């Protein structure tokens, strides 16, 4: 730490209670009241260097009353340092008091206009030549400007400190000159200056980071590490629970006032960090971006900040986890729900737009002229462009598949933990993912099943509306077995699952004559008659035949004989007959389905496969999942 000593006379100032005086043979002729402390001094040494005191003395006349200096920057300590400089008494200036003394000198008018070699000029030279060239000293000076923010801005001290700190961080990647980097730090670790600047206030931190980014020499990953470190330092509670942040602030003794102040500071912090996010895609993780979005939701950040965070999350959504998407809902718009599903829908819509733009073919691709032969370089360039386009399309498809898996997992968690989520919001999230992004619908079916179990009072139309997002052709055998005996599903979905599985079993059995399913072409024996083990037979004694296992274990219990299948078909017939009067379309559907379900078990395999295909073509067109 560098210091500067001004003056060479011994200290003759002494303190007597709230009065500070100078021990001289001459009587004092001036009294100045600063911050409750009365200074008894002489006019000549002070007025010769302080233009502001000259003006005060002229205004107050020659009376012997004390001159009061209200709201004096730096208080009595800074004024005493200025007074000692006027008397030539030795004064020590360092990084922790240079700003206070500089502001006090500016208030007293101790500039070159009052006297050559005055205090303000000496302090400015000390800052430029010494303090702002060393990392720790520059940071200490920058910290101290916060107490006198307005005056430091007016004097340009804050700007000089910010530029100096940013220049030192960029110009000294090793940190050896400042002594701030620990020995043995690796290049893969965050930059050495990240921890130091994390102690700055949000305004100063934002200005330093803007200056660092403006240099263009710091990698985006380093900027991202700095932002994560600062958020971890100052935003741990607000990012998790807004009410906890309020209680913590209120516990400081200020009650609601402190809580409002803490909320405002945290909101400003989130907005500043959002504005500093680097342009590089992987500079920060998707999980960190979603944490910022959660904090922005909780703290009521500006719409521009939320939009920026949503855009950045959508650019790397395939890297997120299900827990990252569980954004807490705010009370004004939640409707009692725990999670903000609308925010997830907005992210998915932005992601879909980006994927559509990325998978589009590049415009202006060269076409082959009719009578002109292309050069080898042109052909190789076109081939390379085609390869690049193919690889981009494959990457885009892979990202969509990962997002589809993510969304289905999110729906399952929301259906399990938040029964108050409206049906239309669940459907909106499910439909935000295109069909090709779901090679299998098992996870989606699990979410639908969980939601139906959480809402047993749901009417038939709502259940049908929810199940329209399900493609029964993409269910695995295990999921189909569960769906075939799921009493909560609409009858159309159950029958559709039965026919798709029957067609699949018939297609497999046509190539494998020893398949058990071949003996039951008109039903879904592949679902209801799977090989049994000794352990499962033991369980059957304790579980009713035909029961559906608990959530997470999709299995169908029951015997392999035809009586169980006939019982299942009969129950479906009865349930379908109950809905005969619903509408004309349902009645026709019931009659067509009943004919398919009543097929004899003695029909041949090939005939069963042909009839199943014809019935499927009549009941469900290939372009839609449901009628």
Coordinates of C-alpha atoms in Angstrom, one line a residue:
X1 CA 0.0 0.0 0.0
X2 CA 1.5 3.3 -1.1
X3 CA 1.2 6.5 1.0
X4 CA 2.1 10.1 0.5
X5 CA 3.3 12.5 3.2
X6 CA 2.6 16.2 2.9
X7 CA 4.2 18.9 5.0
X8 CA 7.1 18.6 7.4
X9 CA 6.2 20.5 10.5
X10 CA 5.4 18.7 13.7
X11 CA 1.7 18.2 14.6
X12 CA 0.6 21.1 16.9
X13 CA -3.1 20.2 16.8
X14 CA -4.6 19.1 20.1
X15 CA -8.1 18.0 21.1
X16 CA -9.9 19.2 24.2
X17 CA -13.4 17.6 24.3
X18 CA -15.3 18.6 21.2
X19 CA -12.8 21.4 20.5
X20 CA -9.7 21.1 18.3
X21 CA -7.1 23.9 18.4
X22 CA -3.6 24.7 17.3
X23 CA -0.9 25.3 19.8
X24 CA 0.7 28.6 18.8
X25 CA 1.7 31.9 20.4
X26 CA -1.0 33.7 18.4
X27 CA -4.6 33.7 19.5
X28 CA -7.0 32.0 17.1
X29 CA -9.3 34.3 15.2
X30 CA -11.6 31.9 13.4
X31 CA -14.0 29.2 14.5
X32 CA -15.3 26.5 12.2
X33 CA -17.9 23.9 13.1
X34 CA -17.7 20.7 11.2
X35 CA -19.7 17.6 12.1
X36 CA -20.2 18.6 15.7
X37 CA -16.5 19.4 16.2
X38 CA -15.4 23.0 16.8
X39 CA -12.1 24.0 15.2
X40 CA -10.3 27.1 16.6
X41 CA -7.9 28.2 13.9
X42 CA -6.3 31.2 12.3
X43 CA -7.6 33.0 9.2
X44 CA -4.4 33.6 7.4
X45 CA -3.2 30.1 6.7
X46 CA -6.7 28.9 5.9
X47 CA -7.9 31.7 3.7
X48 CA -4.8 31.8 1.6
X49 CA -5.5 28.3 0.3
X50 CA -9.3 27.9 0.7
X51 CA -11.4 30.0 -1.7
X52 CA -14.7 28.8 -0.3
X53 CA -13.7 29.9 3.2
X54 CA -12.8 33.3 1.8
X55 CA -16.3 33.7 0.4
X56 CA -17.9 32.5 3.7
X57 CA -16.0 35.1 5.7
X58 CA -17.1 37.8 3.3
X59 CA -20.7 36.8 3.6
X60 CA -20.6 36.4 7.4
X61 CA -18.7 39.7 8.0
X62 CA -16.1 40.2 10.6
X63 CA -18.1 38.9 13.5
X64 CA -16.6 36.4 15.9
X65 CA -19.2 33.8 15.3
X66 CA -18.4 30.3 14.2
X67 CA -18.7 29.3 10.5
X68 CA -20.6 26.1 10.1
X69 CA -19.9 23.7 7.3
X70 CA -22.9 21.3 7.1
X71 CA -22.7 17.9 5.4
X72 CA -19.0 18.3 4.9
X73 CA -17.5 15.4 2.9
X74 CA -15.2 13.3 5.0
X75 CA -16.4 14.9 8.2
X76 CA -14.0 16.4 10.8
X77 CA -11.2 14.0 9.9
X78 CA -11.0 15.2 6.3
X79 CA -11.3 18.9 7.4
X80 CA -8.5 18.5 9.9
X81 CA -6.2 17.0 7.2
X82 CA -6.9 20.0 4.9
X83 CA -6.3 22.4 7.8
X84 CA -3.0 20.7 8.7
X85 CA -1.9 21.0 5.0
X86 CA -2.7 24.8 5.3
X87 CA -0.4 25.0 8.4
X88 CA 2.3 22.8 6.8
X89 CA 1.8 20.1 9.4
X90 CA 2.7 16.6 8.2
X91 CA -0.2 14.7 6.8
X92 CA -0.3 11.1 5.6
X93 CA -2.5 10.3 2.6
X94 CA -3.2 6.7 1.5
X95 CA -5.7 4.8 -0.6
X96 CA -8.3 4.7 2.2
X97 CA -8.5 8.5 2.9
X98 CA -7.4 10.0 -0.4
X99 CA -11.0 10.2 -1.7
X100 CA -12.4 11.8 1.4
X101 CA -9.5 14.4 1.5
X102 CA -9.9 15.1 -2.2
X103 CA -13.6 15.7 -1.8
X104 CA -13.0 18.0 1.2
X105 CA -10.4 19.9 -0.7
X106 CA -12.8 20.4 -3.6
X107 CA -15.5 21.7 -1.1
X108 CA -13.0 24.2 0.4
X109 CA -11.8 25.3 -3.0
X110 CA -8.2 24.3 -2.5
X111 CA -7.4 24.4 -6.2
X112 CA -4.6 25.9 -8.2
X113 CA -6.7 29.0 -8.6
X114 CA -6.4 29.7 -4.9
X115 CA -2.7 28.9 -4.5
X116 CA 0.0 27.2 -6.6
X117 CA 0.8 23.7 -5.6
X118 CA -2.5 23.4 -3.7
X119 CA -3.8 20.2 -2.1
X120 CA -6.3 19.2 -4.9
X121 CA -3.5 19.1 -7.5
X122 CA -1.2 17.1 -5.3
X123 CA -3.9 14.5 -4.6
X124 CA -4.7 14.2 -8.3
X125 CA -1.1 13.6 -9.2
X126 CA -0.8 11.0 -6.4
X127 CA -3.8 9.2 -7.7
X128 CA -2.6 9.1 -11.3
X129 CA 1.1 8.4 -10.7
X130 CA 0.8 5.9 -7.9
X131 CA -2.4 4.6 -6.5
X132 CA -4.3 3.9 -9.8
X133 CA -1.3 1.9 -11.1
X134 CA -1.6 -0.8 -8.5
X135 CA -4.4 -3.3 -8.3
X136 CA -5.2 -3.3 -4.6
X137 CA -4.7 0.4 -4.2
X138 CA -7.0 1.2 -7.2
X139 CA -9.7 -1.2 -5.8
X140 CA -9.5 0.5 -2.3
X141 CA -9.8 3.9 -3.9
X142 CA -12.8 2.7 -6.0
X143 CA -14.5 1.3 -2.9
X144 CA -14.2 4.6 -1.1
X145 CA -15.8 6.6 -3.9
X146 CA -19.2 5.0 -3.0
X147 CA -19.5 7.2 0.1
X148 CA -19.2 10.4 -1.9
X149 CA -20.7 9.2 -5.1
X150 CA -22.1 12.5 -6.4
X151 CA -19.0 14.6 -5.7
X152 CA -16.7 11.9 -7.0
X153 CA -18.6 11.8 -10.2
X154 CA -18.4 15.5 -10.5
X155 CA -14.7 15.5 -9.9
X156 CA -14.2 12.5 -12.3
X157 CA -12.5 10.4 -9.6
X158 CA -14.9 7.5 -10.1
X159 CA -14.4 7.3 -13.8
X160 CA -10.7 7.4 -13.4
X161 CA -10.8 4.6 -10.9
X162 CA -13.1 2.4 -13.0
X163 CA -10.9 2.8 -16.1
X164 CA -7.8 2.0 -14.0
X165 CA -9.3 -1.1 -12.5
X166 CA -10.5 -2.4 -15.9
X167 CA -7.1 -1.6 -17.5
X168 CA -5.2 -3.4 -14.8
X169 CA -7.5 -6.5 -15.1
X170 CA -7.0 -6.7 -18.8
X171 CA -3.3 -5.7 -19.1
X172 CA -2.1 -8.0 -16.3
X173 CA -3.5 -11.5 -17.0
X174 CA -1.1 -13.1 -14.4
X175 CA -1.9 -10.6 -11.7
X176 CA 1.8 -10.7 -10.5
X177 CA 2.1 -6.9 -10.4
X178 CA -0.8 -6.6 -8.0
X179 CA 0.0 -9.6 -5.9
X180 CA -3.7 -10.6 -6.2
X181 CA -3.5 -13.9 -7.9
X182 CA -2.7 -17.0 -5.8
X183 CA 0.2 -19.2 -6.7
X184 CA -0.5 -22.2 -8.9
X185 CA -3.7 -20.8 -10.4
X186 CA -4.5 -22.6 -13.7
X187 CA -5.7 -21.1 -17.0
X188 CA -8.9 -23.0 -16.7
X189 CA -9.9 -21.4 -13.4
X190 CA -11.8 -18.1 -13.3
X191 CA -9.7 -14.9 -13.8
X192 CA -7.7 -13.8 -10.8
X193 CA -9.6 -10.5 -10.6
X194 CA -13.0 -12.0 -10.3
X195 CA -13.1 -12.4 -6.5
X196 CA -11.7 -8.9 -5.9
X197 CA -14.3 -7.1 -7.9
X198 CA -17.1 -9.2 -6.5
X199 CA -16.8 -7.0 -3.3
X200 CA -17.8 -3.9 -5.2
X201 CA -21.3 -2.5 -5.1
X202 CA -23.6 -3.3 -8.0
X203 CA -23.2 0.1 -9.7
X204 CA -19.4 0.1 -9.6
X205 CA -19.3 -3.5 -10.5
X206 CA -21.4 -2.9 -13.6
X207 CA -19.3 0.0 -14.7
X208 CA -16.1 -2.0 -14.3
X209 CA -17.5 -5.0 -16.2
X210 CA -18.7 -2.7 -19.0
X211 CA -15.2 -1.2 -19.2
X212 CA -13.6 -4.7 -19.3
X213 CA -16.0 -5.9 -22.0
X214 CA -15.3 -2.7 -24.0
X215 CA -11.6 -3.6 -24.4
X216 CA -12.6 -6.7 -26.4
X217 CA -9.6 -8.7 -25.1
X218 CA -11.4 -10.7 -22.4
X219 CA -13.0 -14.0 -23.4
X220 CA -16.7 -14.4 -22.9
X221 CA -16.2 -17.4 -20.6
X222 CA -14.1 -15.2 -18.2
X223 CA -16.9 -12.6 -18.3
X224 CA -19.4 -15.4 -17.5
X225 CA -17.3 -16.6 -14.6
X226 CA -17.2 -13.1 -13.2
X227 CA -21.0 -12.7 -13.4
X228 CA -21.6 -16.1 -11.7
X229 CA -19.2 -15.3 -8.9
X230 CA -20.9 -11.9 -8.3
X231 CA -24.4 -13.4 -8.3
X232 CA -23.2 -16.2 -5.9
X233 CA -21.8 -13.5 -3.6
X234 CA -24.8 -11.2 -3.5
X235 CA -27.9 -13.1 -4.8
X236 CA -28.1 -16.5 -2.9
X237 CA -31.3 -15.8 -0.9
X238 CA -33.2 -13.8 -3.5
X239 CA -32.7 -16.4 -6.2
X240 CA -34.2 -19.1 -4.0
X241 CA -37.0 -17.4 -2.0
X242 CA -38.1 -13.8 -2.1
X243 CA -39.9 -14.1 1.2
X244 CA -36.8 -15.4 2.8
X245 CA -34.9 -12.4 1.5
X246 CA -37.6 -10.1 3.0
X247 CA -37.4 -11.8 6.4
X248 CA -33.6 -11.5 6.3
X249 CA -33.8 -7.8 5.5
X250 CA -36.4 -7.2 8.1
X251 CA -34.4 -9.0 10.7
X252 CA -31.7 -6.2 10.4
X253 CA -33.8 -3.9 12.5
X254 CA -35.5 -1.8 9.7
X255 CA -38.6 -4.0 9.2
X256 CA -40.5 -3.4 6.0
X257 CA -38.2 -0.5 4.9
X258 CA -35.1 -2.8 4.9
X259 CA -37.1 -5.5 3.1
X260 CA -38.1 -3.1 0.4
X261 CA -34.5 -1.8 0.1
X262 CA -33.1 -5.4 -0.2
X263 CA -35.7 -6.3 -2.8
X264 CA -34.8 -3.2 -4.8
X265 CA -31.1 -3.9 -4.6
X266 CA -31.6 -7.5 -5.7
X267 CA -33.8 -6.5 -8.5
X268 CA -31.2 -4.0 -9.7
X269 CA -28.5 -6.7 -9.4
X270 CA -30.5 -9.1 -11.6
X271 CA -31.1 -6.4 -14.3
X272 CA -27.4 -5.4 -14.3
X273 CA -26.2 -9.0 -14.7
X274 CA -28.7 -9.6 -17.5
X275 CA -27.3 -6.6 -19.3
X276 CA -23.8 -7.8 -19.0
X277 CA -24.3 -11.3 -20.4
X278 CA -21.6 -12.0 -23.0
X279 CA -22.7 -12.8 -26.6
X280 CA -21.0 -16.2 -26.7
X281 CA -23.5 -19.0 -26.5
X282 CA -21.7 -21.1 -23.8
X283 CA -20.2 -18.3 -21.8
X284 CA -22.6 -19.1 -19.0
X285 CA -24.5 -22.3 -18.3
X286 CA -28.2 -22.7 -19.0
X287 CA -28.8 -23.5 -15.4
X288 CA -27.3 -20.2 -14.3
X289 CA -29.5 -18.3 -16.8
X290 CA -32.6 -20.0 -15.5
X291 CA -31.6 -19.2 -11.9
X292 CA -31.4 -15.5 -13.0
X293 CA -34.8 -15.8 -14.7
X294 CA -36.3 -17.3 -11.5
X295 CA -34.8 -14.4 -9.5
X296 CA -36.2 -11.9 -12.1
X297 CA -39.6 -13.5 -11.7
X298 CA -39.6 -13.4 -7.9
X299 CA -38.2 -9.8 -7.7
X300 CA -40.3 -8.3 -10.4
X301 CA -37.5 -7.3 -12.7
X302 CA -38.1 -5.2 -15.8
X303 CA -39.7 -6.8 -18.9
X304 CA -36.6 -6.1 -20.9
X305 CA -34.4 -8.1 -18.5
X306 CA -36.9 -11.0 -18.5
X307 CA -37.0 -11.0 -22.3
X308 CA -33.2 -11.0 -22.6
X309 CA -32.9 -13.9 -20.1
X310 CA -35.6 -15.8 -21.9
X311 CA -33.8 -15.3 -25.2
X312 CA -30.5 -16.5 -23.8
X313 CA -32.2 -19.5 -22.1
X314 CA -33.8 -20.5 -25.4
X315 CA -30.5 -20.4 -27.2
X316 CA -29.2 -23.3 -25.1
X317 CA -32.3 -24.9 -23.7
X318 CA -31.2 -28.5 -24.6
X319 CA -28.5 -28.2 -21.8
X320 CA -31.1 -27.5 -19.1
X321 CA -32.4 -29.9 -16.4
X322 CA -36.0 -30.4 -15.3
X323 CA -35.3 -28.7 -11.9
X324 CA -34.0 -25.7 -13.7
X325 CA -37.4 -25.2 -15.5
X326 CA -39.3 -25.1 -12.2
X327 CA -39.7 -21.4 -12.1
X328 CA -41.6 -20.2 -9.1
X329 CA -44.8 -18.4 -9.9
X330 CA -45.4 -14.9 -8.6
X331 CA -48.6 -14.2 -6.6
X332 CA -50.2 -11.6 -9.0
X333 CA -50.3 -14.0 -11.9
X334 CA -50.0 -17.5 -10.5
X335 CA -53.7 -18.3 -9.8
X336 CA -52.6 -20.5 -6.9
X337 CA -50.1 -22.5 -9.0
X338 CA -46.6 -23.1 -7.7
X339 CA -44.7 -22.9 -11.0
X340 CA -44.8 -20.3 -13.8
X341 CA -45.8 -22.4 -16.7
X342 CA -46.3 -19.4 -19.0
X343 CA -42.6 -18.6 -18.7
X344 CA -41.7 -22.1 -19.8
X345 CA -44.1 -21.8 -22.8
X346 CA -42.4 -18.5 -23.8
X347 CA -39.0 -20.2 -23.6
X348 CA -40.2 -23.1 -25.7
X349 CA -41.7 -20.8 -28.4
X350 CA -38.4 -18.9 -28.6
X351 CA -36.5 -22.1 -28.8
X352 CA -38.8 -23.4 -31.6
X353 CA -38.2 -20.2 -33.6
X354 CA -34.5 -20.4 -33.2
X355 CA -34.4 -24.1 -34.3
X356 CA -36.6 -23.3 -37.3
X357 CA -34.2 -20.5 -38.4
X358 CA -31.2 -22.7 -37.8
X359 CA -32.5 -25.7 -39.8
X360 CA -33.5 -23.6 -42.8
X361 CA -31.5 -24.0 -46.0
X362 CA -29.0 -21.2 -46.7
X363 CA -30.3 -18.8 -49.3
X364 CA -28.4 -18.0 -52.4
X365 CA -26.9 -21.4 -52.9
X366 CA -25.2 -21.7 -56.3
X367 CA -27.1 -23.4 -59.0
X368 CA -25.6 -25.4 -61.8
X369 CA -25.6 -23.5 -65.1
X370 CA -26.8 -25.2 -68.2
X371 CA -23.7 -24.8 -70.4
X372 CA -21.0 -23.8 -68.0
X373 CA -18.9 -26.3 -66.2
X374 CA -18.2 -25.5 -62.6
X375 CA -14.7 -25.5 -61.3
X376 CA -13.5 -28.2 -58.9
X377 CA -13.2 -25.6 -56.1
X378 CA -16.8 -24.5 -56.7
X379 CA -18.0 -28.1 -56.6
X380 CA -16.0 -28.9 -53.4
X381 CA -17.3 -25.7 -51.8
X382 CA -20.8 -26.7 -52.6
X383 CA -20.3 -30.2 -51.3
X384 CA -18.8 -28.8 -48.1
X385 CA -21.8 -26.5 -47.7
X386 CA -24.1 -29.4 -48.1
X387 CA -22.2 -31.4 -45.5
X388 CA -22.3 -28.4 -43.1
X389 CA -26.0 -28.0 -43.7
X390 CA -26.6 -31.7 -43.0
X391 CA -24.6 -31.6 -39.8
X392 CA -26.5 -28.5 -38.7
X393 CA -29.8 -30.2 -39.4
X394 CA -28.7 -33.3 -37.4
X395 CA -27.6 -31.1 -34.5
X396 CA -30.9 -29.2 -34.6
X397 CA -32.9 -32.4 -34.6
X398 CA -30.8 -33.8 -31.7
X399 CA -31.4 -30.6 -29.7
X400 CA -35.2 -30.8 -30.3
X401 CA -35.2 -34.4 -29.1
X402 CA -33.4 -33.5 -25.9
X403 CA -35.8 -30.6 -25.3
X404 CA -38.7 -32.9 -25.9
X405 CA -37.4 -35.3 -23.2
X406 CA -36.9 -32.2 -20.9
X407 CA -40.4 -31.0 -21.5
X408 CA -42.0 -34.3 -20.8
X409 CA -40.0 -34.6 -17.6
X410 CA -41.1 -31.1 -16.6
X411 CA -44.8 -32.0 -17.2
X412 CA -44.4 -35.1 -15.0
X413 CA -42.9 -33.1 -12.2
X414 CA -45.6 -30.3 -12.4
X415 CA -48.4 -32.9 -12.6
X416 CA -46.9 -34.6 -9.4
X417 CA -46.1 -31.5 -7.3
X418 CA -48.6 -28.9 -8.4
X419 CA -52.1 -30.2 -8.8
X420 CA -53.4 -26.6 -9.2
X421 CA -51.8 -26.2 -12.6
X422 CA -54.6 -25.5 -15.1
X423 CA -55.3 -28.0 -17.9
X424 CA -54.8 -25.5 -20.7
X425 CA -51.4 -24.7 -19.4
X426 CA -50.4 -28.3 -19.3
X427 CA -51.6 -28.7 -22.9
X428 CA -49.8 -25.6 -24.0
X429 CA -46.5 -26.9 -22.7
X430 CA -47.0 -30.3 -24.3
X431 CA -48.0 -28.8 -27.7
X432 CA -45.0 -26.4 -27.7
X433 CA -42.8 -29.4 -28.7
X434 CA -43.2 -30.6 -32.3
X435 CA -44.1 -34.3 -32.8
X436 CA -40.8 -35.2 -34.3
X437 CA -39.1 -34.1 -31.1
X438 CA -40.7 -37.1 -29.3
X439 CA -39.5 -40.4 -30.8
X440 CA -41.4 -42.1 -27.9
X441 CA -44.4 -40.8 -25.9
X442 CA -43.8 -42.8 -22.8
X443 CA -42.8 -39.8 -20.7
X444 CA -45.6 -37.8 -22.0
X445 CA -48.1 -40.6 -21.2
X446 CA -46.6 -40.8 -17.7
X447 CA -47.2 -37.1 -17.2
X448 CA -50.8 -37.4 -18.5
X449 CA -51.5 -40.4 -16.3
X450 CA -50.1 -38.5 -13.2
X451 CA -52.3 -35.5 -14.0
X452 CA -55.4 -37.6 -14.4
X453 CA -54.8 -39.3 -11.1
X454 CA -54.3 -35.9 -9.4
X455 CA -57.7 -34.7 -10.9
X456 CA -60.1 -37.6 -10.6
X457 CA -63.0 -35.2 -10.9
X458 CA -62.1 -34.2 -14.5
X459 CA -64.9 -34.6 -17.0
X460 CA -64.8 -36.6 -20.2
X461 CA -64.3 -33.7 -22.5
X462 CA -61.3 -32.4 -20.5
X463 CA -59.7 -35.9 -20.5
X464 CA -60.2 -36.1 -24.2
X465 CA -58.7 -32.7 -24.7
X466 CA -55.6 -33.6 -22.6
X467 CA -55.1 -36.9 -24.4
X468 CA -55.1 -35.4 -27.9
X469 CA -51.5 -34.6 -27.4
X470 CA -50.7 -38.3 -27.0
X471 CA -49.7 -40.4 -30.0
X472 CA -50.5 -44.0 -29.2
X473 CA -48.3 -45.2 -32.1
X474 CA -45.3 -44.0 -30.2
X475 CA -46.0 -45.8 -26.9
X476 CA -43.7 -48.6 -26.0
X477 CA -45.0 -52.1 -25.2
X478 CA -44.7 -51.4 -21.4
X479 CA -46.6 -48.1 -21.6
X480 CA -49.2 -49.6 -23.9
X481 CA -49.8 -52.4 -21.4
X482 CA -50.4 -49.8 -18.7
X483 CA -52.6 -47.6 -20.9
X484 CA -54.7 -50.6 -22.0
X485 CA -56.0 -51.1 -18.4
X486 CA -55.9 -47.4 -17.3
X487 CA -59.5 -46.6 -16.2
X488 CA -58.8 -42.9 -16.3
X489 CA -58.1 -42.7 -20.0
X490 CA -60.9 -41.9 -22.5
X491 CA -62.3 -45.0 -24.1
X492 CA -61.2 -43.9 -27.5
X493 CA -57.5 -43.8 -26.3
X494 CA -57.8 -47.2 -24.8
X495 CA -59.3 -48.8 -27.9
X496 CA -56.8 -47.0 -30.1
X497 CA -53.9 -48.4 -27.9
X498 CA -55.5 -51.9 -28.2
X499 CA -55.7 -51.8 -32.0
X500 CA -52.2 -50.4 -32.5
X501 CA -50.8 -53.1 -30.2
X502 CA -52.8 -55.8 -32.0
X503 CA -51.5 -54.6 -35.3
X504 CA -48.0 -54.6 -34.0
X505 CA -48.3 -58.0 -32.5
X506 CA -49.8 -59.4 -35.7
X507 CA -47.0 -57.9 -37.8
X508 CA -44.4 -59.4 -35.5
X509 CA -46.2 -62.8 -35.4
X510 CA -46.3 -63.0 -39.2
X511 CA -42.5 -63.3 -39.1
X512 CA -42.4 -65.4 -35.9
X513 CA -44.8 -68.3 -36.0
X514 CA -44.2 -69.3 -32.4
X515 CA -45.5 -66.0 -31.0
X516 CA -48.3 -66.4 -28.4
X517 CA -50.0 -63.3 -29.7
X518 CA -50.8 -65.0 -33.0
X519 CA -53.4 -67.1 -31.3
X520 CA -55.5 -64.0 -30.4
X521 CA -55.6 -61.8 -33.5
X522 CA -58.7 -59.8 -32.6
X523 CA -57.7 -58.7 -29.1
X524 CA -54.5 -57.4 -27.5
X525 CA -53.1 -60.6 -26.1
X526 CA -49.6 -59.2 -26.5
X527 CA -50.6 -56.7 -23.7
X528 CA -52.6 -58.9 -21.4
X529 CA -50.7 -62.2 -21.8
X530 CA -47.0 -61.8 -21.2
X531 CA -44.7 -64.5 -19.9
X532 CA -45.0 -64.9 -16.1
X533 CA -42.4 -65.7 -13.6
X534 CA -42.7 -67.6 -10.4
X535 CA -42.3 -64.4 -8.4
X536 CA -45.0 -62.7 -10.4
X537 CA -47.4 -65.6 -9.9
X538 CA -46.9 -65.3 -6.2
X539 CA -47.8 -61.6 -6.4
X540 CA -51.0 -62.4 -8.3
X541 CA -52.3 -64.2 -5.2
X542 CA -52.1 -60.8 -3.4
X543 CA -53.2 -58.5 -6.2
X544 CA -56.6 -58.6 -8.0
X545 CA -56.5 -59.8 -11.6
X546 CA -56.3 -57.0 -14.1
X547 CA -55.2 -54.3 -11.7
X548 CA -52.9 -51.5 -12.7
X549 CA -49.6 -51.1 -10.8
X550 CA -48.7 -47.9 -9.0
X551 CA -47.2 -44.9 -10.8
X552 CA -43.7 -45.5 -12.1
X553 CA -44.2 -49.3 -12.6
X554 CA -46.1 -49.8 -15.7
X555 CA -47.1 -53.5 -15.6
X556 CA -50.3 -55.4 -16.2
X557 CA -51.2 -58.3 -14.0
X558 CA -53.5 -61.2 -15.0
X559 CA -53.7 -64.6 -16.4
X560 CA -52.7 -65.6 -19.9
X561 CA -55.8 -67.5 -20.8
X562 CA -58.5 -66.2 -23.1
X563 CA -61.0 -65.7 -20.4
X564 CA -59.1 -62.6 -19.1
X565 CA -59.0 -61.1 -22.5
X566 CA -62.7 -61.8 -23.0
X567 CA -63.4 -60.2 -19.7
X568 CA -61.4 -57.1 -20.7
X569 CA -63.2 -56.9 -24.1
X570 CA -66.6 -57.3 -22.4
X571 CA -65.9 -54.5 -19.9
X572 CA -64.8 -52.2 -22.8
X573 CA -68.0 -53.1 -24.6
X574 CA -70.1 -52.1 -21.6
X575 CA -68.2 -48.8 -21.2
X576 CA -68.6 -48.0 -24.8
X577 CA -72.3 -48.7 -24.7
X578 CA -72.7 -46.2 -21.8
X579 CA -71.5 -43.5 -24.2
X580 CA -73.7 -44.5 -27.1
X581 CA -76.0 -41.5 -26.6
X582 CA -73.2 -38.9 -26.5
X583 CA -73.2 -38.0 -30.1
X584 CA -73.6 -39.5 -33.6
X585 CA -69.9 -39.7 -34.2
X586 CA -69.2 -41.6 -30.9
X587 CA -72.0 -44.0 -31.7
X588 CA -70.5 -44.8 -35.1
X589 CA -67.1 -45.1 -33.4
X590 CA -68.5 -47.6 -30.9
X591 CA -70.0 -49.8 -33.5
X592 CA -66.8 -49.9 -35.5
X593 CA -64.7 -50.6 -32.5
X594 CA -67.1 -53.3 -31.2
X595 CA -66.7 -55.2 -34.4
X596 CA -63.0 -55.2 -34.1
X597 CA -63.0 -56.2 -30.4
X598 CA -65.4 -59.2 -31.1
X599 CA -63.2 -61.0 -33.5
X600 CA -62.8 -64.7 -32.8
X601 CA -59.6 -66.1 -31.3
X602 CA -59.5 -68.8 -33.9
X603 CA -58.9 -66.5 -36.9
X604 CA -55.8 -66.8 -38.8
X605 CA -52.8 -64.6 -38.3
X606 CA -52.7 -63.2 -41.8
X607 CA -56.4 -62.4 -42.0
X608 CA -56.2 -60.7 -38.6
X609 CA -53.4 -58.5 -39.7
X610 CA -55.2 -57.5 -42.9
X611 CA -58.4 -56.7 -41.0
X612 CA -56.6 -54.7 -38.4
X613 CA -54.9 -52.6 -41.0
X614 CA -58.2 -51.9 -42.8
X615 CA -60.0 -51.1 -39.6
X616 CA -57.2 -48.7 -38.6
X617 CA -57.3 -46.9 -41.9
X618 CA -61.0 -46.3 -41.4
X619 CA -60.9 -45.3 -37.8
X620 CA -57.8 -43.2 -37.6
X621 CA -56.4 -41.4 -40.6
X622 CA -52.6 -41.4 -40.8
X623 CA -52.4 -37.7 -40.5
X624 CA -54.0 -37.5 -37.1
X625 CA -53.8 -39.4 -33.8
X626 CA -57.4 -39.0 -32.8
X627 CA -60.8 -38.8 -34.6

